[in-house]
Coordinates of C-alpha atoms (C1' of nucleotides) in Angstrom, one line a residue:
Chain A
X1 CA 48.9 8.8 3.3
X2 CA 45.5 7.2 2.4
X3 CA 43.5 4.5 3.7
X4 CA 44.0 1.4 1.1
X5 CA 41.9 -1.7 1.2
X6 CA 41.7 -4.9 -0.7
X7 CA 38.0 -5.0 -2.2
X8 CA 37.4 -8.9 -2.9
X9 CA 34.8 -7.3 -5.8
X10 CA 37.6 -5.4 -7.7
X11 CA 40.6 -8.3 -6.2
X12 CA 42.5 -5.2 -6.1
X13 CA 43.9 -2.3 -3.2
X14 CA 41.8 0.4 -3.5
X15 CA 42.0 3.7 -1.9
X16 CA 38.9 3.8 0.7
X17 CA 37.1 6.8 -0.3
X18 CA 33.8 6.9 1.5
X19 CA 30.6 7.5 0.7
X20 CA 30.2 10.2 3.4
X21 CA 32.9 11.2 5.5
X22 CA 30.5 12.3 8.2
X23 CA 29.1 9.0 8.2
X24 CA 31.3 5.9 8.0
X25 CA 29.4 2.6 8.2
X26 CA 30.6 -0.7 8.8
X27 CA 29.2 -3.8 8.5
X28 CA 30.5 -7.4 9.7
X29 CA 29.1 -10.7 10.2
X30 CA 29.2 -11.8 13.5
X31 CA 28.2 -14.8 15.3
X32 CA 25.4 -17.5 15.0
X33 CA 24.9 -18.2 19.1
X34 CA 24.6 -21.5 19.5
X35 CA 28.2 -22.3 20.8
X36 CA 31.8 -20.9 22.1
X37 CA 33.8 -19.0 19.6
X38 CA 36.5 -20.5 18.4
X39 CA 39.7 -18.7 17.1
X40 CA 38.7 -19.0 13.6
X41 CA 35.5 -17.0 14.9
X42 CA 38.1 -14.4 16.6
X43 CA 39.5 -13.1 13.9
X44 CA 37.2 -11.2 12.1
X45 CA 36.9 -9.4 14.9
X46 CA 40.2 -8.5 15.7
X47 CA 40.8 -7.5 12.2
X48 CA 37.8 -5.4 12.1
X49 CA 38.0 -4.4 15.5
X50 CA 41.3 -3.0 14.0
X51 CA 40.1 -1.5 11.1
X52 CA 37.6 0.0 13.1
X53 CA 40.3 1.5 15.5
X54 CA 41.5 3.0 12.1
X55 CA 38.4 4.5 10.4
X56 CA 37.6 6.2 14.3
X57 CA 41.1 8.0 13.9
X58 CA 40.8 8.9 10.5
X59 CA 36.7 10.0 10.8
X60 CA 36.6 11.2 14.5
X61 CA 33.3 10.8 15.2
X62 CA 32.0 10.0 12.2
X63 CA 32.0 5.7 12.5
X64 CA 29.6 3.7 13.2
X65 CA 30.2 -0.2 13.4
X66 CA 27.5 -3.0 13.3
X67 CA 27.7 -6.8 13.9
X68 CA 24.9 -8.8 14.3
X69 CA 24.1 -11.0 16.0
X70 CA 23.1 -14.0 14.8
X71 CA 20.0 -15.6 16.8
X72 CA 17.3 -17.2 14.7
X73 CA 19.4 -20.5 12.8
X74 CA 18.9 -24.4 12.3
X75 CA 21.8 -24.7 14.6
X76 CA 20.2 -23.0 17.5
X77 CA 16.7 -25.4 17.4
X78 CA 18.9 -28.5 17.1
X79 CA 21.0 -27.4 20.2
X80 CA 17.9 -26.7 22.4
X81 CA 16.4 -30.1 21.0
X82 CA 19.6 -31.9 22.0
X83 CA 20.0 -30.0 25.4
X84 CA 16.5 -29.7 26.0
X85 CA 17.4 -25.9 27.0
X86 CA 15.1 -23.0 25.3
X87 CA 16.1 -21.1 22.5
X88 CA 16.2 -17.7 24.6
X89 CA 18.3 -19.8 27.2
X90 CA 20.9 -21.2 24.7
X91 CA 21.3 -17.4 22.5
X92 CA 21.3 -15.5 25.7
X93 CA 24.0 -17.3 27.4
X94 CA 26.3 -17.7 24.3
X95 CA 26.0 -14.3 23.6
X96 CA 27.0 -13.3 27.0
X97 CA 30.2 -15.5 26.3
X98 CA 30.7 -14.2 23.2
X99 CA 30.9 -10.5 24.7
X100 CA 33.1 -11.8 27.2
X101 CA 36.4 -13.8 25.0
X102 CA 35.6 -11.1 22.5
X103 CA 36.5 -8.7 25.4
X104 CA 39.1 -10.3 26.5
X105 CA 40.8 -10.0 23.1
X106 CA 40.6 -6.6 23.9
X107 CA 37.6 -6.2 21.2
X108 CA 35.8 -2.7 21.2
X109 CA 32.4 -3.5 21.2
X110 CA 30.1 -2.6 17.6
X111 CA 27.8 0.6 18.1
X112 CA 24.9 -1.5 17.1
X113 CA 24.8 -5.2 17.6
X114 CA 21.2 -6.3 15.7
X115 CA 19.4 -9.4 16.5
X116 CA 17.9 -11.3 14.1
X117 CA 14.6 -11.8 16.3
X118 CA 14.4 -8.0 16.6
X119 CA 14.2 -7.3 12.8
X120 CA 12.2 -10.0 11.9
X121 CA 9.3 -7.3 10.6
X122 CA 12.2 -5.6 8.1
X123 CA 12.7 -9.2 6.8
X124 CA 9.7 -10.0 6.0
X125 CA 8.9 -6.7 4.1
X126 CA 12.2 -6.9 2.4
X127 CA 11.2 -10.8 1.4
X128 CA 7.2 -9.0 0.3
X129 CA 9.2 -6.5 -1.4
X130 CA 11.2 -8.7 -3.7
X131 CA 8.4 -11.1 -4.3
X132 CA 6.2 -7.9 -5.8
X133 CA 8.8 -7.0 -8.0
X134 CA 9.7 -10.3 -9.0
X135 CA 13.2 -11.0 -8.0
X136 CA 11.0 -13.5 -6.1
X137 CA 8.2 -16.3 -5.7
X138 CA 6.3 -17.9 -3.3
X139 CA 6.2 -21.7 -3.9
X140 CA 4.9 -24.6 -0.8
X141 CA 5.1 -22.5 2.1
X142 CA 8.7 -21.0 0.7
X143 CA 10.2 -17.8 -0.2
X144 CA 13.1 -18.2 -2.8
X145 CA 15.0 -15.8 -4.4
X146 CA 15.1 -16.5 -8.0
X147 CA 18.9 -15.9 -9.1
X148 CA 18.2 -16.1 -12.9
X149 CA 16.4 -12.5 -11.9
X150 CA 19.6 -10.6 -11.0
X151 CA 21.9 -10.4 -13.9
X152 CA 25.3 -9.6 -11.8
X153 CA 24.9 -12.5 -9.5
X154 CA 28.3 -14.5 -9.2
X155 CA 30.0 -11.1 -9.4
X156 CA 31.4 -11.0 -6.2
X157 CA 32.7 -14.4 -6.0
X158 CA 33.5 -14.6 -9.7
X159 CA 31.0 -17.7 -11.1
X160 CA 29.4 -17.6 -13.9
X161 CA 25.9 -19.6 -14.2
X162 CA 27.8 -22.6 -16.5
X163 CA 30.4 -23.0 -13.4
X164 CA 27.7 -23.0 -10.9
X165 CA 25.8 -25.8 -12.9
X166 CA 28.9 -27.8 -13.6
X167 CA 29.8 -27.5 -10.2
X168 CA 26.6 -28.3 -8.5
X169 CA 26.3 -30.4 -5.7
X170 CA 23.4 -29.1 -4.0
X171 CA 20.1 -31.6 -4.1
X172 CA 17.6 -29.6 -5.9
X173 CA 14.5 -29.1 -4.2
X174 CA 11.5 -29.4 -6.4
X175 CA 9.5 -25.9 -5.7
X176 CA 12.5 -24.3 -6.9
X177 CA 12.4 -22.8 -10.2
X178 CA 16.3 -22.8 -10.9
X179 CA 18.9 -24.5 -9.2
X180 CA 20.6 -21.9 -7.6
X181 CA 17.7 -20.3 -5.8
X182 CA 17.8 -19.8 -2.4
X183 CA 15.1 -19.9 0.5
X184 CA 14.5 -16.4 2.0
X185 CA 11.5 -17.9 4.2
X186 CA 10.8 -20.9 5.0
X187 CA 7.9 -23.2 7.0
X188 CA 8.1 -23.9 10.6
X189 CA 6.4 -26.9 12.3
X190 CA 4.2 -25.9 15.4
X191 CA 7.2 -27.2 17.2
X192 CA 9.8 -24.7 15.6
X193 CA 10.3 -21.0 16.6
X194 CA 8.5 -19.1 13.8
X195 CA 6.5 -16.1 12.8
X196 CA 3.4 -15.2 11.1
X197 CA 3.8 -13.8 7.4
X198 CA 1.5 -13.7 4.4
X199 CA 3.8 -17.0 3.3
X200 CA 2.4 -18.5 6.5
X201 CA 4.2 -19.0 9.9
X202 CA 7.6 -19.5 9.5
X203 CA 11.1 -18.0 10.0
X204 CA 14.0 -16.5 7.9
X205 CA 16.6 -18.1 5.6
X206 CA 20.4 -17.3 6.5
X207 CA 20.7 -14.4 4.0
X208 CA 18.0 -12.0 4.5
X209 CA 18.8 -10.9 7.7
X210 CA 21.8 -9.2 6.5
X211 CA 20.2 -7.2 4.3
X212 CA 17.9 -6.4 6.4
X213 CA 19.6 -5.4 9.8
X214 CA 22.2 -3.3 7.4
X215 CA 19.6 -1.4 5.6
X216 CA 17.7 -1.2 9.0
X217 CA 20.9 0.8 10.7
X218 CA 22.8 2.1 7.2
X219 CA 20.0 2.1 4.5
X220 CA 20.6 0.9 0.9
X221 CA 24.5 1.9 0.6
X222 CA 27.1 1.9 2.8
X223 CA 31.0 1.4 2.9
X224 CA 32.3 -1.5 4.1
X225 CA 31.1 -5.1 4.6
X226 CA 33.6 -7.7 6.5
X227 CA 33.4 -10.8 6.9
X228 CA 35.2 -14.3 6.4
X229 CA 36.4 -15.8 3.4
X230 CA 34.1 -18.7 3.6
X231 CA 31.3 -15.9 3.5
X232 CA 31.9 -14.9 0.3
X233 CA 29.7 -18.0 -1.5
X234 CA 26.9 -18.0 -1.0
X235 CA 26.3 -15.6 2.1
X236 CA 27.3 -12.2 0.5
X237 CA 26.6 -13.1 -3.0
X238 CA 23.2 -13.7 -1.8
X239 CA 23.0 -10.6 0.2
X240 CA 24.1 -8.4 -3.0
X241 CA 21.7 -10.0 -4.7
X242 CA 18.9 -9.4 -2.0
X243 CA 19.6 -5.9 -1.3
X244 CA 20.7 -4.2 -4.7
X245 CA 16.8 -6.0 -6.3
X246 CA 15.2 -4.5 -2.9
X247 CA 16.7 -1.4 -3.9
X248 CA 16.1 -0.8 -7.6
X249 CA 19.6 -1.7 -8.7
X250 CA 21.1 1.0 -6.2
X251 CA 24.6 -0.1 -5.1
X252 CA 24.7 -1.9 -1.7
X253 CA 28.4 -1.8 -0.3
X254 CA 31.1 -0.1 -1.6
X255 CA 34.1 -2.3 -0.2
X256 CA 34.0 -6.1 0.4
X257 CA 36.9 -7.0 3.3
X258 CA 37.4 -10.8 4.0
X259 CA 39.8 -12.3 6.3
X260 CA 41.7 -15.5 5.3
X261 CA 41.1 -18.4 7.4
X262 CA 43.1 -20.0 11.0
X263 CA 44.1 -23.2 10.0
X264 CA 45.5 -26.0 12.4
X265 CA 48.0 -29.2 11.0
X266 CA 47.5 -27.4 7.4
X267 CA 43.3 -28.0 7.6
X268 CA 41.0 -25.2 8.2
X269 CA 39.8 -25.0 11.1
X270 CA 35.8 -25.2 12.0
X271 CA 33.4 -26.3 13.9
X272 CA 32.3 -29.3 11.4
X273 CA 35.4 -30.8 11.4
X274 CA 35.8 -30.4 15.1
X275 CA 39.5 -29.4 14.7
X276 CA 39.0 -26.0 16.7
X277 CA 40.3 -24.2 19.7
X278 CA 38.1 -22.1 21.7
X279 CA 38.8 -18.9 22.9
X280 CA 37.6 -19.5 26.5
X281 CA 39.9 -22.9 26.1
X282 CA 42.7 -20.4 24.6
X283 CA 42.3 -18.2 27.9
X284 CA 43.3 -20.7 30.2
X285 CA 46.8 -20.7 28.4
X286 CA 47.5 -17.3 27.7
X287 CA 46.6 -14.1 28.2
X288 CA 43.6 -12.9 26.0
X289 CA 45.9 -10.1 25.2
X290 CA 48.6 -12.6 23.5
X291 CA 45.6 -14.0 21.4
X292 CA 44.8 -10.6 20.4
X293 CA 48.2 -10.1 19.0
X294 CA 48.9 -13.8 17.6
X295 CA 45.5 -12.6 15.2
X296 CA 47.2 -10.0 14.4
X297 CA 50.8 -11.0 13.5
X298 CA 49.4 -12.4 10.5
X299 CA 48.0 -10.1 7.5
X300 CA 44.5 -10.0 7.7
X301 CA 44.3 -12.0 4.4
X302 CA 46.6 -14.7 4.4
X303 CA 45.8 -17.9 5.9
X304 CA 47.1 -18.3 9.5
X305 CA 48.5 -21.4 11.0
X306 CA 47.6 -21.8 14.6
X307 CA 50.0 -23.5 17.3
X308 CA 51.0 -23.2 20.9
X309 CA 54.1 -22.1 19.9
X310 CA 53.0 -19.5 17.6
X311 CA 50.6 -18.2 21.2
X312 CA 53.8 -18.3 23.3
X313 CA 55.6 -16.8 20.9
X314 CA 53.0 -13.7 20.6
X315 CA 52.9 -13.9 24.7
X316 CA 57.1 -13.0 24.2
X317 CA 56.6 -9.9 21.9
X318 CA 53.7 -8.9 24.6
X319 CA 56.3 -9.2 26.8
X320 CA 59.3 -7.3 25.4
X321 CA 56.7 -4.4 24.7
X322 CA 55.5 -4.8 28.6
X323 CA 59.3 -4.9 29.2
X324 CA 60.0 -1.8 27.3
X325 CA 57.2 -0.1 29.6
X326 CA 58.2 -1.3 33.0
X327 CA 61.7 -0.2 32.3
X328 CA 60.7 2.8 30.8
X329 CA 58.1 3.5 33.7
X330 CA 60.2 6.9 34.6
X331 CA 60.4 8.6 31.3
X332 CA 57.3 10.6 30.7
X333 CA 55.9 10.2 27.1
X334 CA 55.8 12.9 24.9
X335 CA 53.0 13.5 22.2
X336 CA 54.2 11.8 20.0
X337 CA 52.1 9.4 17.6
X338 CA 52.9 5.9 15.9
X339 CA 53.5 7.1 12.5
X340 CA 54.9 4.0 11.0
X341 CA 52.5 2.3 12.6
X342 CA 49.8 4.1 11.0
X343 CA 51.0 4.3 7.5
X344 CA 51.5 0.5 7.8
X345 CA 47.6 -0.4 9.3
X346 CA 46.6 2.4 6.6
X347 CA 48.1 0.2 3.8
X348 CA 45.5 -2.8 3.7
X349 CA 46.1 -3.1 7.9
X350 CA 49.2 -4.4 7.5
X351 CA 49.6 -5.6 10.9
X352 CA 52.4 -7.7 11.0
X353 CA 54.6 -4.5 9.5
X354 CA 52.8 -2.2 12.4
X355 CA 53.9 -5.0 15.2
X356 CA 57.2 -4.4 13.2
X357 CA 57.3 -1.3 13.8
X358 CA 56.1 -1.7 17.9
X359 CA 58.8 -3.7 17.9
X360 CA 61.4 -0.8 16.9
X361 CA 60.3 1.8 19.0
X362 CA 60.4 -0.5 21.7
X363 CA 64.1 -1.2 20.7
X364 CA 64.5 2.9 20.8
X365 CA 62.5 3.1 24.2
X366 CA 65.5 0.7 25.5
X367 CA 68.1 1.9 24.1
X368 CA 68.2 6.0 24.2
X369 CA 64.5 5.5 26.3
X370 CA 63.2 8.3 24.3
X371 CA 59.9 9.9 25.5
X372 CA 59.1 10.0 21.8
X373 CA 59.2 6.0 21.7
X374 CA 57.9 5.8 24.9
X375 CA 54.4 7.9 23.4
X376 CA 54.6 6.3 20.1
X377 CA 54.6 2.7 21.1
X378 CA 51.7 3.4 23.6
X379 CA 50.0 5.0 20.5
X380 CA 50.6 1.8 18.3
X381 CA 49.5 -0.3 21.2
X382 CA 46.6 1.7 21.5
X383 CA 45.8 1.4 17.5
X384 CA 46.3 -2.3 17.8
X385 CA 44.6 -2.7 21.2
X386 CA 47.8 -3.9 22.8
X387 CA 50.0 -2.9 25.3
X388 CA 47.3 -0.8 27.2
X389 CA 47.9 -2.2 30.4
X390 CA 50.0 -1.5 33.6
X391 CA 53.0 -3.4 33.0
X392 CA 53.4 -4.4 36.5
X393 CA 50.4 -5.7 36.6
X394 CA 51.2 -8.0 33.0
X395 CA 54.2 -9.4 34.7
X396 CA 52.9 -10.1 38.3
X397 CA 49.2 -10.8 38.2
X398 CA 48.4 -14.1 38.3
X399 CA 46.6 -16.6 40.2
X400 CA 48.9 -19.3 40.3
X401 CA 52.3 -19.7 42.2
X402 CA 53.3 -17.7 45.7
X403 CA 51.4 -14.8 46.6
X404 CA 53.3 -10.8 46.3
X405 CA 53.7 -11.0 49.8
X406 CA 55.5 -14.2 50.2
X407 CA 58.0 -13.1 47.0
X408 CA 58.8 -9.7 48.6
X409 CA 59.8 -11.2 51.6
X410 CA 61.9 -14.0 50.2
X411 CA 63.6 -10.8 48.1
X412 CA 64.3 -9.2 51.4
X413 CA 65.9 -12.4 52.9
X414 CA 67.8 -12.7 49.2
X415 CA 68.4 -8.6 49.7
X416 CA 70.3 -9.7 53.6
X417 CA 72.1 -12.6 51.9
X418 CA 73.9 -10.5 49.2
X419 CA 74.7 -7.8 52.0
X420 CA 76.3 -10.4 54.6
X421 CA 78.0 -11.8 51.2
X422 CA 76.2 -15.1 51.2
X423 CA 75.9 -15.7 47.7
X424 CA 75.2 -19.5 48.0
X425 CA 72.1 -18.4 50.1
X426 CA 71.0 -15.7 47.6
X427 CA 71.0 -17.6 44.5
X428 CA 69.3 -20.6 46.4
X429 CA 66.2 -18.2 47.3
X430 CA 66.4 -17.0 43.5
X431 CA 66.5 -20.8 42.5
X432 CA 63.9 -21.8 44.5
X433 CA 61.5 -18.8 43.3
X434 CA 62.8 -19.4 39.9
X435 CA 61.4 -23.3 39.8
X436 CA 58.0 -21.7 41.4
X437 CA 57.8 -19.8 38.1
X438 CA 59.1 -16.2 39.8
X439 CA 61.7 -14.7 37.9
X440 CA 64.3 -12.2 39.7
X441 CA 65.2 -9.0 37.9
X442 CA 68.5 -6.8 40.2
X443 CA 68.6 -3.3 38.8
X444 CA 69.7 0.0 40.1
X445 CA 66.9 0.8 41.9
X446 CA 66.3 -2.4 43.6
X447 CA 65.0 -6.0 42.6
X448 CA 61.6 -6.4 41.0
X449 CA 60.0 -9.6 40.1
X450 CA 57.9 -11.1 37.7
X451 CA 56.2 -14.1 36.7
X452 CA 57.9 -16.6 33.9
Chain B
rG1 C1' 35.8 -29.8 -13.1
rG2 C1' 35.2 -24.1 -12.1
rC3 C1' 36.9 -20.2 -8.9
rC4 C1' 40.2 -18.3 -4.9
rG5 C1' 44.5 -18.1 -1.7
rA6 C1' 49.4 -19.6 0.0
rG7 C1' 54.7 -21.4 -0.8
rU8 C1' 60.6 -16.0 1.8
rA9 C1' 66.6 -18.1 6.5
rG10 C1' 65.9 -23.1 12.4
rC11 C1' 60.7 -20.9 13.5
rA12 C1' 57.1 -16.9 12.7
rA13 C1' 56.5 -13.1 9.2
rA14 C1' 56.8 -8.2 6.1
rG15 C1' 58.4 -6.3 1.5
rU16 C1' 60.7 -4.7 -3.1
rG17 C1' 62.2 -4.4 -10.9
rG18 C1' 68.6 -3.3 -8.9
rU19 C1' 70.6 -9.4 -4.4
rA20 C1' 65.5 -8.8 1.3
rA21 C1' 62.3 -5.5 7.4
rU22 C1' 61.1 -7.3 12.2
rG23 C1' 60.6 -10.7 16.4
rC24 C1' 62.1 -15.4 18.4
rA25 C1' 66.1 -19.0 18.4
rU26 C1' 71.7 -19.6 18.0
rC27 C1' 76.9 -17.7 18.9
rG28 C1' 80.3 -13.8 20.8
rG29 C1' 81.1 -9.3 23.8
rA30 C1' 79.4 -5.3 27.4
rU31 C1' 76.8 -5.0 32.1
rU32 C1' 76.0 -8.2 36.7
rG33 C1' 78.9 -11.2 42.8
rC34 C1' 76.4 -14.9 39.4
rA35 C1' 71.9 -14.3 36.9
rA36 C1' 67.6 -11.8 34.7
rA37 C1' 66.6 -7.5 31.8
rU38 C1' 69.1 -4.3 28.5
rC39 C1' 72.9 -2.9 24.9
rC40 C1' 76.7 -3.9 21.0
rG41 C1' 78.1 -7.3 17.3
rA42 C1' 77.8 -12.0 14.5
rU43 C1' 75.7 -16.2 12.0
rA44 C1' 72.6 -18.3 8.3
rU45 C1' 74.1 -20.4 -0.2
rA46 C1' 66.1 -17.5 2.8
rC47 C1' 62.5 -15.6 -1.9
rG48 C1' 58.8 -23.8 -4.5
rG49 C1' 60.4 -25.4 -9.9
rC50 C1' 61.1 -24.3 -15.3
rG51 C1' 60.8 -20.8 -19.0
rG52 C1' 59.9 -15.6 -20.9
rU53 C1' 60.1 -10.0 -20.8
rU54 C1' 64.2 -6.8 -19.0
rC55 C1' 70.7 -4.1 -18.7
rG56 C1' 68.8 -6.6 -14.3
rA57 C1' 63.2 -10.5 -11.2
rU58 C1' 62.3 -13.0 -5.3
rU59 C1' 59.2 -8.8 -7.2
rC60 C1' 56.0 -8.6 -14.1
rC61 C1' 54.1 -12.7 -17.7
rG62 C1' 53.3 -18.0 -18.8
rC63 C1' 53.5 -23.1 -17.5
rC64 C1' 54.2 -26.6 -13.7
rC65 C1' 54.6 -28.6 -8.6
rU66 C1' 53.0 -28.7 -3.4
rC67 C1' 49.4 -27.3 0.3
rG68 C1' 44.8 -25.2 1.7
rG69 C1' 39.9 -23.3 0.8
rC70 C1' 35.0 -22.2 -1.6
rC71 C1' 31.3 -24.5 -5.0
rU72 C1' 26.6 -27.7 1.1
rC73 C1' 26.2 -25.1 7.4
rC74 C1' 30.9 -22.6 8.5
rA75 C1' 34.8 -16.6 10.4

RNA sequence: GGCCGAGUAGCAAAGUGGUAAUGCAUCGGAUUGCAAAUCCGAUAUACGGCGGUUCGAUUCCGCCCUCGGCCUCCA
């Protein structure tokens, strides 16, 4: 079986056939740091993260993965105006809490993570590059791209010119020379963070620095380019159109991947309507392992309606796979692989069929407790980035409620109870523990514990 | 207005031209001192609506309805 992915610039499955099998390159949007990710944020990257988990089984080797980081925005000046922080202070920090939620996910992190202020020199030769061979013009201290100059534009997102005049909203700005233009430089005041060009001082529009970190690390072509649905207008559209007229018409990615959106009460959820969850706010109620797999319970496409109980319900299947383990902690895996599994995340990353599929080996590492169940649901975990972890540890680490100690020796005083026949003082103990959140577990070999 | 996506049992969520996985929930049973966990079994008129193609459609086509999104910063 092959790798299959939706391309959003065919709308069709495709069979992922790349463009060197000895070097695999994906590309994915990552954050603007000016603020906490939020679980809309997340889910690119656990759907690429996956993806990625993928292409590095089926290319050993061979994949690289890049996701900028984005550090040079509107966003970021207003929050350092507003906080009276620097920029450096504000990007550095964010992105330091970025790494973190994104780690606790259980997120691999990118080979390459490019910052805008470090390519700042490739923009602005890519932006000099376009302007000589007049995809682009110079007008009152601006840059734009002049769209009329790139005949496929609108293929990606499937507009034509007509729609995007009909549907216009945007305020044309007078230097431009058709509506749909868009700034690839613009002017900074002394005030603003900006560099020198032969357009004057100033700093990047959103687009360019795409293009220009992806050519930077891939070069002209490359395979795969993720990203959100909402990225799709105008972000990539103007990226295609950036990098294919930098590049003499050469193709720029040969698969488009977007990931539907997390929605909350049946609205989208983002930061301008203020209707989002954080993920450090997300940590405090569940484990970041449960977030992980809530992402991922979902097809990577279709939209995905966030709720607590949806998170406790993913915190359950994390459980029953944990479960599985812990019971199973005696039977010594064998070599086998997650098959099902595979074939499933090799059909478009069909996640929610993979965690399917966790689910019946876990059934089969209960039942018969097959070493073959036992490796293969360790193998899906570790192609979905779940279930890694020591299962004791899942069940019995955590901060709140009485310490290990305390709970083994009220199971030794429960343990005396049952001997002497003193049933009444045996469920009390497991009562009591039980309303401090400690859950009681009597099997053959002994009573082990765990936290509800 | 243009474009895009979604609508499957109580909930979540796959999938298929021949009446539909999986998990949770619910109900029995096994096991247990009683539980928990696990196992066995059961339940549910589940495929938005109306047409069409077909021997047969939830699955293909058309129209419609509902919800959401993009067209302006946004994953």
């Amino acid at each position: 079986m092959k790798l299959h992915v939706h391309n959003t610039l065919t709308k069709r499955k495709e069979e992922f056939a790349p463009l060197d099998p000895a070097n695999v390159r994906m590309y994915v949007c990552g954050p603007t740091v000016y603020d906490f990710a939020h679980i809309g944020n997340a889910r690119p990257v656990v759907v690429f993260d996956t993806l990625y988990r993928v292409l590095k089984r089926l290319y050993p080797g061979a994949v690289t993965y890049a996701r900028n980081i984005t550090d040079i925005d509107d966003k970021i000046i207003a929050r350092a105006l507003a906080s009276k922080r620097t920029i450096d202070d504000i990007t550095q920090e964010t992105t330091r809490a970025y790494h973190e939620d994104m780690g606790a996910i259980g997120a691999l992190r990118p080979d390459h993570e490019p910052r805008c202020t470090q390519t700042v020199p490739e923009m602005v030769a890519m932006i000099a590059k376009l302007v000589a061979s007049g995809h682009a013009y110079a007008a009152e201290g601006h840059v734009m791209f002049n769209v009329p100059a790139f005949a496929d534009y609108g293929r990606l997102s499937g507009r034509s010119r007509d729609d995007q005049i009909a549907g216009a909203r945007v305020e044309v700005a007078p230097y431009k020379k058709d509506a749909a233009d868009f700034v690839l430089w613009k002017p900074s005041t002394p005030e603003q963070p900006g560099w020198e060009s032969p357009w004057g001082r100033g700093r990047p529009g959103w687009h360019i620095e795409c293009s220009a970190m992806s050519e930077k690390l891939f070069g002209p072509t490359f395979d795969i380019h993720g990203g959100g649905q909402d990225l799709i207008f105008p972000h990539h559209e103007n990226e295609i159109a950036q990098s294919v007229c930098a590049h003499d018409g050469v193709q720029f990615v040969k698969y488009w991947l977007h990931n539907g959106f997390v929605i909350v009460n049946g609205e989208k959820m983002s930061k301008s309507l203020g209707n989002f969850y954080t993920v450090r706010d997300l940590r405090g109620k569940a484990p970041g392992e449960a977030i992980r797999l809530l992402l991922l319970k979902t097809h990577y496409r279709a939209p995905l309606d966030f709720t607590d109980d949806g998170l406790k319900q993913a915190k359950g299947d994390l459980d029953r796979f944990y479960t599985a383990l812990k019971n199973a902690s005696d039977v010594t895996p064998s070599a086998a692989k997650a098959d099902k599994v595979f074939d499933a995340l090799l059909d478009d990353l069909n996640t929610a069929k993979a965690i399917a599929e966790m689910h019946e080996y876990a059934s089969v590492l209960n039942a018969p407790r097959s070493p073959d169940a036992k490796a293969a649901l360790l193998d899906a975990g570790a192609l979905l980035g779940l279930a890694q972890g020591d299962p004791l540890a899942w069940f019995q680490s955590d901060a709140e409620g009485p310490s290990a100690a305390d709970i083994e020796a009220a199971i030794q005083a429960r343990l005396d109870a049952r001997k002497a026949k003193n049933f009444a003082e045996a469920d009390r103990i497991r009562d009591d523990l039980k309303a401090k959140g400690v859950i009681l577990e009597d099997g053959p070999k002994g009573t082990t514990w765990k936290r509800g």
